[in-house]
Short mmCIF file of C-alpha atoms and ligand atoms in Angstrom, two decimals:
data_model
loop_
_atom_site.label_atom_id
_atom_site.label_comp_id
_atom_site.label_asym_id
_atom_site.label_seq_id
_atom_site.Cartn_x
_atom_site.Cartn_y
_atom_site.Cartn_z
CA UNK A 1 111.00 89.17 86.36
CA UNK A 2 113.26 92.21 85.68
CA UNK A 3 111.30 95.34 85.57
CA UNK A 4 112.58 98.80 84.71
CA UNK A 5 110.84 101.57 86.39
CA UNK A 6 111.38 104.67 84.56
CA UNK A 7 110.94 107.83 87.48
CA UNK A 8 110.53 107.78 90.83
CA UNK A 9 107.68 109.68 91.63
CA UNK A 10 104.95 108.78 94.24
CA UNK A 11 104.04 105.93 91.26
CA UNK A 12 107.40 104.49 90.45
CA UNK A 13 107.98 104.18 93.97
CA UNK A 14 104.96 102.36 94.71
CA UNK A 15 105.23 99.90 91.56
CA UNK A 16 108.79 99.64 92.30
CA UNK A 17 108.01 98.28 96.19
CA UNK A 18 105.30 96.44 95.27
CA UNK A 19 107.50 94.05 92.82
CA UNK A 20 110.85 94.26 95.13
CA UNK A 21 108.44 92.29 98.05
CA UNK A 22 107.63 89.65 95.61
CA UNK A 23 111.33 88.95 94.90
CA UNK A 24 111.26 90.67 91.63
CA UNK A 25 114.68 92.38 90.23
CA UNK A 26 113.66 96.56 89.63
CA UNK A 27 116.16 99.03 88.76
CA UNK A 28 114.51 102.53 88.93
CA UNK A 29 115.61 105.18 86.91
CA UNK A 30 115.16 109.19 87.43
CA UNK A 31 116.48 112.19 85.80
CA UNK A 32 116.57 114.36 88.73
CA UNK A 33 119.18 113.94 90.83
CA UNK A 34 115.98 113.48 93.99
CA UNK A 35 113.79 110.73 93.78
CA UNK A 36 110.17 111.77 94.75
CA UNK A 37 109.27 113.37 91.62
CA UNK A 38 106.85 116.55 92.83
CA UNK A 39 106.31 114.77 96.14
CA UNK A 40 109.93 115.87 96.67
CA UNK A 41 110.49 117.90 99.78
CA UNK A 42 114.03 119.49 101.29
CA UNK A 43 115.04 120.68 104.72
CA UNK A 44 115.94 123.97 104.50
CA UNK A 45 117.15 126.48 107.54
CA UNK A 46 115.02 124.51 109.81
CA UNK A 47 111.85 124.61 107.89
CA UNK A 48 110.59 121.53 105.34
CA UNK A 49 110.06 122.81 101.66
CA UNK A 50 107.79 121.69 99.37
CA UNK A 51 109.84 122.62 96.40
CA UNK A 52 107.05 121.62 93.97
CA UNK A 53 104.10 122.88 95.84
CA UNK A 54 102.23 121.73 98.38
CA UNK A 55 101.55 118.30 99.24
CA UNK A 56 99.19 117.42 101.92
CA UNK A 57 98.33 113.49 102.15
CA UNK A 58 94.66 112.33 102.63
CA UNK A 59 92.71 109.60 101.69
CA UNK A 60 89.86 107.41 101.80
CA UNK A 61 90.96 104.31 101.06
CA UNK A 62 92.85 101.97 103.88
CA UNK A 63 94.80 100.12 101.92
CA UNK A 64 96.89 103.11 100.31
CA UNK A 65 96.93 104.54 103.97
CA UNK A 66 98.23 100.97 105.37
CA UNK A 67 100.61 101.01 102.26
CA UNK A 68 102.32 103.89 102.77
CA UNK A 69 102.20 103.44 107.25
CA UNK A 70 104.64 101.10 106.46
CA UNK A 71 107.54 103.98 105.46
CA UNK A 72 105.69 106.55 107.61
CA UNK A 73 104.50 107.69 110.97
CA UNK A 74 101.99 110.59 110.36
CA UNK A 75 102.27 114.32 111.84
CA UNK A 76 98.16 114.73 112.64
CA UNK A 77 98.80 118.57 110.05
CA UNK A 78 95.03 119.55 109.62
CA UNK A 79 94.57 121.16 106.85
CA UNK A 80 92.81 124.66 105.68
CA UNK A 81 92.93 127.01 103.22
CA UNK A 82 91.59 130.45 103.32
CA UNK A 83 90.11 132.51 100.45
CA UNK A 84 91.19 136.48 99.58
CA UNK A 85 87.77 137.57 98.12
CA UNK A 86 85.76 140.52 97.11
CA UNK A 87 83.72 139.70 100.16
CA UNK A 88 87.29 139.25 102.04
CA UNK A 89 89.20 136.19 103.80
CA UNK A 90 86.50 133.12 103.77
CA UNK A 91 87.59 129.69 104.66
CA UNK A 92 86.91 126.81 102.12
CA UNK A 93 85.06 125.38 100.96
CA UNK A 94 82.04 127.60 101.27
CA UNK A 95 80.22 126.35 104.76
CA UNK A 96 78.18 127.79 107.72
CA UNK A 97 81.37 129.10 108.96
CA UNK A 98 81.40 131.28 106.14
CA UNK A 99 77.99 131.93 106.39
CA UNK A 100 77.96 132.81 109.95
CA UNK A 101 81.52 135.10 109.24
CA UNK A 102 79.65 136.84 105.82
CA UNK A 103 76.31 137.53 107.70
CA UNK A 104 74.05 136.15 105.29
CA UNK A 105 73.79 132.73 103.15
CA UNK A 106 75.15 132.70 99.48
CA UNK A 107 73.73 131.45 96.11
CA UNK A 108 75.47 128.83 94.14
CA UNK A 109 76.17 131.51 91.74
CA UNK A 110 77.30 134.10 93.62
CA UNK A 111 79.73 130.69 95.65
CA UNK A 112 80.98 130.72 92.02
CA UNK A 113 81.61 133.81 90.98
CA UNK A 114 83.54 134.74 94.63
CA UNK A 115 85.33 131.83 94.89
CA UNK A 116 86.12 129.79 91.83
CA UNK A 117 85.47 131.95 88.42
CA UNK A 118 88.73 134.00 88.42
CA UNK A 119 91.15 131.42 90.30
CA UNK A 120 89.93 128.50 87.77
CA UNK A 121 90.64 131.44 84.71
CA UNK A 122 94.02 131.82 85.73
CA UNK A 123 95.02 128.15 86.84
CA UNK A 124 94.16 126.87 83.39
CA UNK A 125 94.31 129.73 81.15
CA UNK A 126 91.16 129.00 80.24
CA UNK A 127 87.54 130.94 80.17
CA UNK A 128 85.32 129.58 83.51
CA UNK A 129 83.03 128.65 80.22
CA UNK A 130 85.06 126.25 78.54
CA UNK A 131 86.12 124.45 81.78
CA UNK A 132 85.07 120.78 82.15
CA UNK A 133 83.18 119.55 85.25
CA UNK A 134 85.90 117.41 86.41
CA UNK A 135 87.67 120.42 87.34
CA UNK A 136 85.20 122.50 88.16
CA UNK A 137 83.49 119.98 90.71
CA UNK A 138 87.36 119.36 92.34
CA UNK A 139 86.39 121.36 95.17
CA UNK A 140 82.87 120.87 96.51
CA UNK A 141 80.88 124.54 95.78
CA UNK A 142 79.64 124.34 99.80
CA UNK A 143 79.70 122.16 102.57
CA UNK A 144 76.38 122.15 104.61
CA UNK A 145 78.73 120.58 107.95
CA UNK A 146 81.35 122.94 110.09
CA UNK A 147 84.33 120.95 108.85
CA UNK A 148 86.94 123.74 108.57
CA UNK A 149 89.29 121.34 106.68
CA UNK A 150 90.05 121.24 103.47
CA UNK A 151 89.89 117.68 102.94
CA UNK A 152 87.30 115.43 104.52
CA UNK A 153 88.97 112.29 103.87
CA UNK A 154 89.35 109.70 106.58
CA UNK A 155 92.95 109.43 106.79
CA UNK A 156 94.83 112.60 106.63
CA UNK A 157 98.69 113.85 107.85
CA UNK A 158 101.71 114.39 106.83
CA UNK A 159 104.80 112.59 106.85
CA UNK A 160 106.39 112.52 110.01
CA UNK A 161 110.20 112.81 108.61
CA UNK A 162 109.07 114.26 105.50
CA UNK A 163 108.34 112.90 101.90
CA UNK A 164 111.94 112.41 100.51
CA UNK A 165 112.65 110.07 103.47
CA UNK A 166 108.91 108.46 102.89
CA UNK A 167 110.18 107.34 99.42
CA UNK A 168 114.14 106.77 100.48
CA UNK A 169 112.39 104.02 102.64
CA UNK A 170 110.45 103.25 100.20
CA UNK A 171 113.19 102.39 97.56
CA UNK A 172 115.45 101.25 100.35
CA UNK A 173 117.39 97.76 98.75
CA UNK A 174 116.33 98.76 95.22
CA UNK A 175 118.76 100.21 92.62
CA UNK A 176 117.97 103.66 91.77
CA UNK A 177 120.08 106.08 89.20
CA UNK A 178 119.22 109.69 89.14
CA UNK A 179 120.81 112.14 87.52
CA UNK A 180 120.24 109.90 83.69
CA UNK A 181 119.80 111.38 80.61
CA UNK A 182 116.16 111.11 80.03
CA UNK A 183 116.66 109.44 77.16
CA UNK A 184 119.29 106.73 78.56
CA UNK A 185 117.10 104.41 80.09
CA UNK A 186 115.86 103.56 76.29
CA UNK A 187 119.06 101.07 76.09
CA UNK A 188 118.28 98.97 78.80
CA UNK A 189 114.87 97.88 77.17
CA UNK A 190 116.21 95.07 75.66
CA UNK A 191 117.85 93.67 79.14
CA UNK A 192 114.31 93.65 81.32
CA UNK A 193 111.54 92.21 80.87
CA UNK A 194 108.90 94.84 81.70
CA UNK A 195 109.23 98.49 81.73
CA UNK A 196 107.21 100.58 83.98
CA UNK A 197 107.01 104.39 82.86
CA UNK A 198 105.96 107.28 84.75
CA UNK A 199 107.05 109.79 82.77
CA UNK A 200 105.06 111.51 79.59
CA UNK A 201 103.62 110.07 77.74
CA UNK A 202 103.81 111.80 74.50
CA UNK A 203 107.40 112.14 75.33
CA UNK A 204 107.49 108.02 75.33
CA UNK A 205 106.53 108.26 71.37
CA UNK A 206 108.64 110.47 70.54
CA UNK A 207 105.85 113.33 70.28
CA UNK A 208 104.86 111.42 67.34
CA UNK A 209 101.82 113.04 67.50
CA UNK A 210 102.13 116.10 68.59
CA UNK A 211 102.85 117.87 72.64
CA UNK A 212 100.12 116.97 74.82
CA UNK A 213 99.04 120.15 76.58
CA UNK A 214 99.72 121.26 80.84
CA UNK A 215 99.95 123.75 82.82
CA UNK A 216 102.68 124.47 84.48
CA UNK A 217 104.31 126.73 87.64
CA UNK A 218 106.50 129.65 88.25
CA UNK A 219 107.42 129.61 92.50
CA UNK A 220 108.42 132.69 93.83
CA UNK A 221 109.79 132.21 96.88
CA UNK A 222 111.14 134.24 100.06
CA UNK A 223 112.65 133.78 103.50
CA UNK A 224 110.35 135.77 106.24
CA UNK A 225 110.44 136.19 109.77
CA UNK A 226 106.86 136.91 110.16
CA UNK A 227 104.51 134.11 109.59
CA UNK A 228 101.59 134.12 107.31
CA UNK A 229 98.25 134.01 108.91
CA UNK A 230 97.03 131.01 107.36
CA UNK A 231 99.00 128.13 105.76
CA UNK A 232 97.79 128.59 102.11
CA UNK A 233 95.81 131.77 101.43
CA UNK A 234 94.20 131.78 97.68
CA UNK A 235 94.11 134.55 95.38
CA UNK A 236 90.71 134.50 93.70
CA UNK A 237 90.48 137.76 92.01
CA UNK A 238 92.98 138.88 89.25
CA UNK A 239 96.13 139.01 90.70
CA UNK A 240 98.71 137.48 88.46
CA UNK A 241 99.50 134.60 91.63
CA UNK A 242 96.78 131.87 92.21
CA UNK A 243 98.15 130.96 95.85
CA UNK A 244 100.75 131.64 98.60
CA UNK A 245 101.49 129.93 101.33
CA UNK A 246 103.70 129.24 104.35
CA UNK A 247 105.86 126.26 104.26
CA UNK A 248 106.41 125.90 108.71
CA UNK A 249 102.29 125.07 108.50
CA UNK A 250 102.90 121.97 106.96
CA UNK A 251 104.82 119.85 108.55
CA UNK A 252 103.83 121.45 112.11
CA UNK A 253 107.85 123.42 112.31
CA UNK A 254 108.05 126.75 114.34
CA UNK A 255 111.38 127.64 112.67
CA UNK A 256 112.81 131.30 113.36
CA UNK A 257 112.62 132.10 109.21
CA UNK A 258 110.00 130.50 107.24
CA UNK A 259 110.10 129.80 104.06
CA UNK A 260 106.76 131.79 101.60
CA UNK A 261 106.09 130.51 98.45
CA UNK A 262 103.74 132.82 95.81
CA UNK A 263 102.41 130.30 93.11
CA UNK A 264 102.37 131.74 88.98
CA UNK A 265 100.24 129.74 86.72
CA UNK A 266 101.62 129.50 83.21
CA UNK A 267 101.96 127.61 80.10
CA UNK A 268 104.00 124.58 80.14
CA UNK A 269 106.60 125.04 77.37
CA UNK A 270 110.40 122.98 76.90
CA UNK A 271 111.60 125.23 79.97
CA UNK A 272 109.65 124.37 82.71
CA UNK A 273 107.77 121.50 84.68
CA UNK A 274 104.42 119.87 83.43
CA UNK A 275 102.92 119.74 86.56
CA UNK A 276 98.86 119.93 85.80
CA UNK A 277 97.50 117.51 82.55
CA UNK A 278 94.75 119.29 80.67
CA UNK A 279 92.71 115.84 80.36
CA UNK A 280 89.95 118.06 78.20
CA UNK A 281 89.11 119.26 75.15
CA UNK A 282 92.05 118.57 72.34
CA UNK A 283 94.44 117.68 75.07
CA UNK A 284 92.07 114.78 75.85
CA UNK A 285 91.43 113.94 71.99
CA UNK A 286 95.11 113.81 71.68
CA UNK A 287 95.87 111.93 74.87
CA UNK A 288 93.71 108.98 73.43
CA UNK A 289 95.63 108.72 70.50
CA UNK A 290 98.75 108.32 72.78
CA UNK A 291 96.32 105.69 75.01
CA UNK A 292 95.52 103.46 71.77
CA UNK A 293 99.66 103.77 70.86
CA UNK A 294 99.94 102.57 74.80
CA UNK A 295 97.49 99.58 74.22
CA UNK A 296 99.42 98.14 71.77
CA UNK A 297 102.95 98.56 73.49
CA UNK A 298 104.10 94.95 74.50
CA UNK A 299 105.68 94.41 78.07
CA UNK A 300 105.31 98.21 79.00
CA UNK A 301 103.20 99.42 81.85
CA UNK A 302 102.12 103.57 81.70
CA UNK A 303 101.16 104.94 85.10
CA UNK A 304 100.68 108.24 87.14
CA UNK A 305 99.99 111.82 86.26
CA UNK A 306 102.33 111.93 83.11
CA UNK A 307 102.13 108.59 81.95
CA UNK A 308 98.06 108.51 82.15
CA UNK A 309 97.22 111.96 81.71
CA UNK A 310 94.87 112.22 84.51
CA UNK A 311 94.87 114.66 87.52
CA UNK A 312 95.97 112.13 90.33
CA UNK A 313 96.16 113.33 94.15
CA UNK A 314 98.94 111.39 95.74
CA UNK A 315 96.49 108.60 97.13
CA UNK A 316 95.37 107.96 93.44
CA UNK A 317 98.90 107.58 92.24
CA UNK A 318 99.58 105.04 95.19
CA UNK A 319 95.55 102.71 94.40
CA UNK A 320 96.34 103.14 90.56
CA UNK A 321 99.92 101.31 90.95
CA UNK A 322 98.51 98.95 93.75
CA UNK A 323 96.01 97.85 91.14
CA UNK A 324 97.79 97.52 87.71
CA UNK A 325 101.04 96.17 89.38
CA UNK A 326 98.67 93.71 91.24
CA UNK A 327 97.46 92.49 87.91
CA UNK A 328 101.07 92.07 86.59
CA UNK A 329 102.12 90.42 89.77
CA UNK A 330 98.61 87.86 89.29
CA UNK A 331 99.59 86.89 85.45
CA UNK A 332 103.48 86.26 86.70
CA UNK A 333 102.25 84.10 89.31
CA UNK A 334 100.41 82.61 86.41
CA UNK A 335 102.79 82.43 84.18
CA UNK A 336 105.58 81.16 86.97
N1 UDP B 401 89.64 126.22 92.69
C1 UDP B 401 89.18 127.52 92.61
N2 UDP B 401 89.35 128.36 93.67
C2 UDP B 401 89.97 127.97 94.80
C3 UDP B 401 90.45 126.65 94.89
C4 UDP B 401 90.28 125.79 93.82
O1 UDP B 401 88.62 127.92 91.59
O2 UDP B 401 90.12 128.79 95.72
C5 UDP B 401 89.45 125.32 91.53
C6 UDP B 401 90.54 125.56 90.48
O3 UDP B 401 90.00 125.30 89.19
C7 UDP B 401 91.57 124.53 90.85
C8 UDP B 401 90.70 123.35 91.25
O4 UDP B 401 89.57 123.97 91.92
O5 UDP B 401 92.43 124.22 89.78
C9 UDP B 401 91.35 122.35 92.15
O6 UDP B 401 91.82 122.97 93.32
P1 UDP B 401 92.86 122.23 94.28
O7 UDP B 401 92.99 123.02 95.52
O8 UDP B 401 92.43 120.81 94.38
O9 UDP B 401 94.18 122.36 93.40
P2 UDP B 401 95.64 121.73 93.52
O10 UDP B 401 96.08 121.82 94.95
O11 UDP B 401 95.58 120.33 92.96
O12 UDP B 401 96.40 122.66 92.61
#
């Protein structure tokens, strides 16, 4: 089978592995010049940037880990993030920790209000209100253990060499061309046999029916000398920046000049990155409209954050190519 993979993100990397090992001929296209998509990192003066924002790996599911031990040994990076409050610098999630550092147990409400309320209003320009659950219930309201992480998953780290050289390894023996007119990749439709897109999915149609909505980022970021105190310190109260955080923590460097990045939420417009889908409200209606085009789209595969619409973590991307390239790979067999 010759499949066309259009992007190279955590998804198109996957999908395009997955098919290289059964023999199949992939060609993956990008219009960066970097493959990686957000997961794209760069050396940089001794420290590793996460030019697109932080990405910390975890998961629970083994077979995504296994997948992706294959390209990578693990740095054991533990991961926490600290809170700027009213009530002051709290880890979270909320926990006993928190308890024990605030002097006294909080409500639910008051959880709410401290913590998520005014960082949720300026991630998603939106009014706490008119927030769906899914986003709201992203990060649990308490913890009643004294995990300091962040995560809780099973498997956790961070790329040992980094996540450009994860998916360099990735795509290693498979013909990649970056730097294409996003567009271009149109006029090799008729030579493959499948097409795999990662890319939007409004943007596949044309924008037929209309721009789906995201959110999108503005980085601001600096060279220091001094470190800051914790790895990713979030601004919930009404500062115009929703995070900033320290590069070095990441991947476990202890460079002379880090590398601090302050974190602008904004509208996504024909300027900048869609990095957040708004799977809610209109954007949602809308995005199904796109889904039912999708459905009827012979010999084309949509998958990741663009292509589905959906707020994947890394891990999500990787299980939601393992399991609708698996199915491909299952009828070819089939078929063969
Ligand atoms: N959130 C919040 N306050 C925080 C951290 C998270 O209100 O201090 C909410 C906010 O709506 C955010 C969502 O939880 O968009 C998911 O947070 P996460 O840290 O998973 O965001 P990501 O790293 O994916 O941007």
């Amino acid at each position: 089978m010759r499949v066309l993979i259009v992007g190279s993100g955590i998804s198109g990397c996957t999908a395009a592995r997955l098919l290289a090992d059964e023999g199949h001929d992939v060609e993956v296209w990008e219009a960066r010049d970097h493959t990686g998509g957000n997961c794209h990192d760069e050396r940089s003066g001794g420290v590793t940037v996460h030019k697109y924002g932080p990405h910390l790996f975890h998961t629970n599911d083994r077979k995504v880990w296994d997948f992706l031990s294959r390209f990578t040994a693990w740095k054991a990076y533990r991961h926490t993030v600290v809170a700027e409050t009213a009530l002051g610098r709290i880890l979270i999630p909320y926990s006993p920790l928190t308890e024990r550092k605030l002097g006294r147990a909080l409500t639910d409400e008051e959880i709410r209000e401290l913590i998520f309320v005014d960082y949720s209003e300026k991630q998603w320009g939106i009014a706490w209100a008119e927030l769906p659950a899914a986003i709201k219930g992203r990060v649990p309201t308490r913890r009643r253990d004294e995990d300091d992480r962040y995560f809780t998953d099973e498997y956790q780290g961070q790329p040992a060499d980094g996540y450009a050289e994860l998916f360099a390894r990735m795509l290693e023996g498979i013909p990649v061309m970056t730097g294409q007119d996003k567009e271009a990749w149109r006029e090799r439709r008729s030579a493959v046999d499948r097409v795999i897109y990662t890319g939007k999915i409004d943007e596949y149609f044309g924008c037929s029916l209309g721009r789906l909505p995201y959110r999108s980022l503005r980085f601001e970021h600096r060279r220091s000398r001094e470190r800051l105190p914790h790895a990713v310190i979030n601004q919930c109260n009404r500062l115009p920046h929703t995070r900033e955080y320290d590069h070095a923590y990441f991947s476990l460097e202890d460079p002379e000049e880090t590398v601090i990045t302050r974190e602008y939420p904004l509208a996504h417009d024909a300027f900048n990155e869609p990095y957040y889908p708004m799977p809610f409200g209109e954007g949602q209606a809308l995005y199904q409209r796109y889904k039912e085009l999708a459905a009827a789209e012979e010999g084309t595969l949509f998958l990741g954050r663009l292509a589905t619409y959906s707020y994947l973590d890394m891990w999500m991307a990787v299980a939601q190519a393992m399991v609708k390239v698996g199915a491909i790979l299952k009828k070819s067999h089939l078929e063969a």
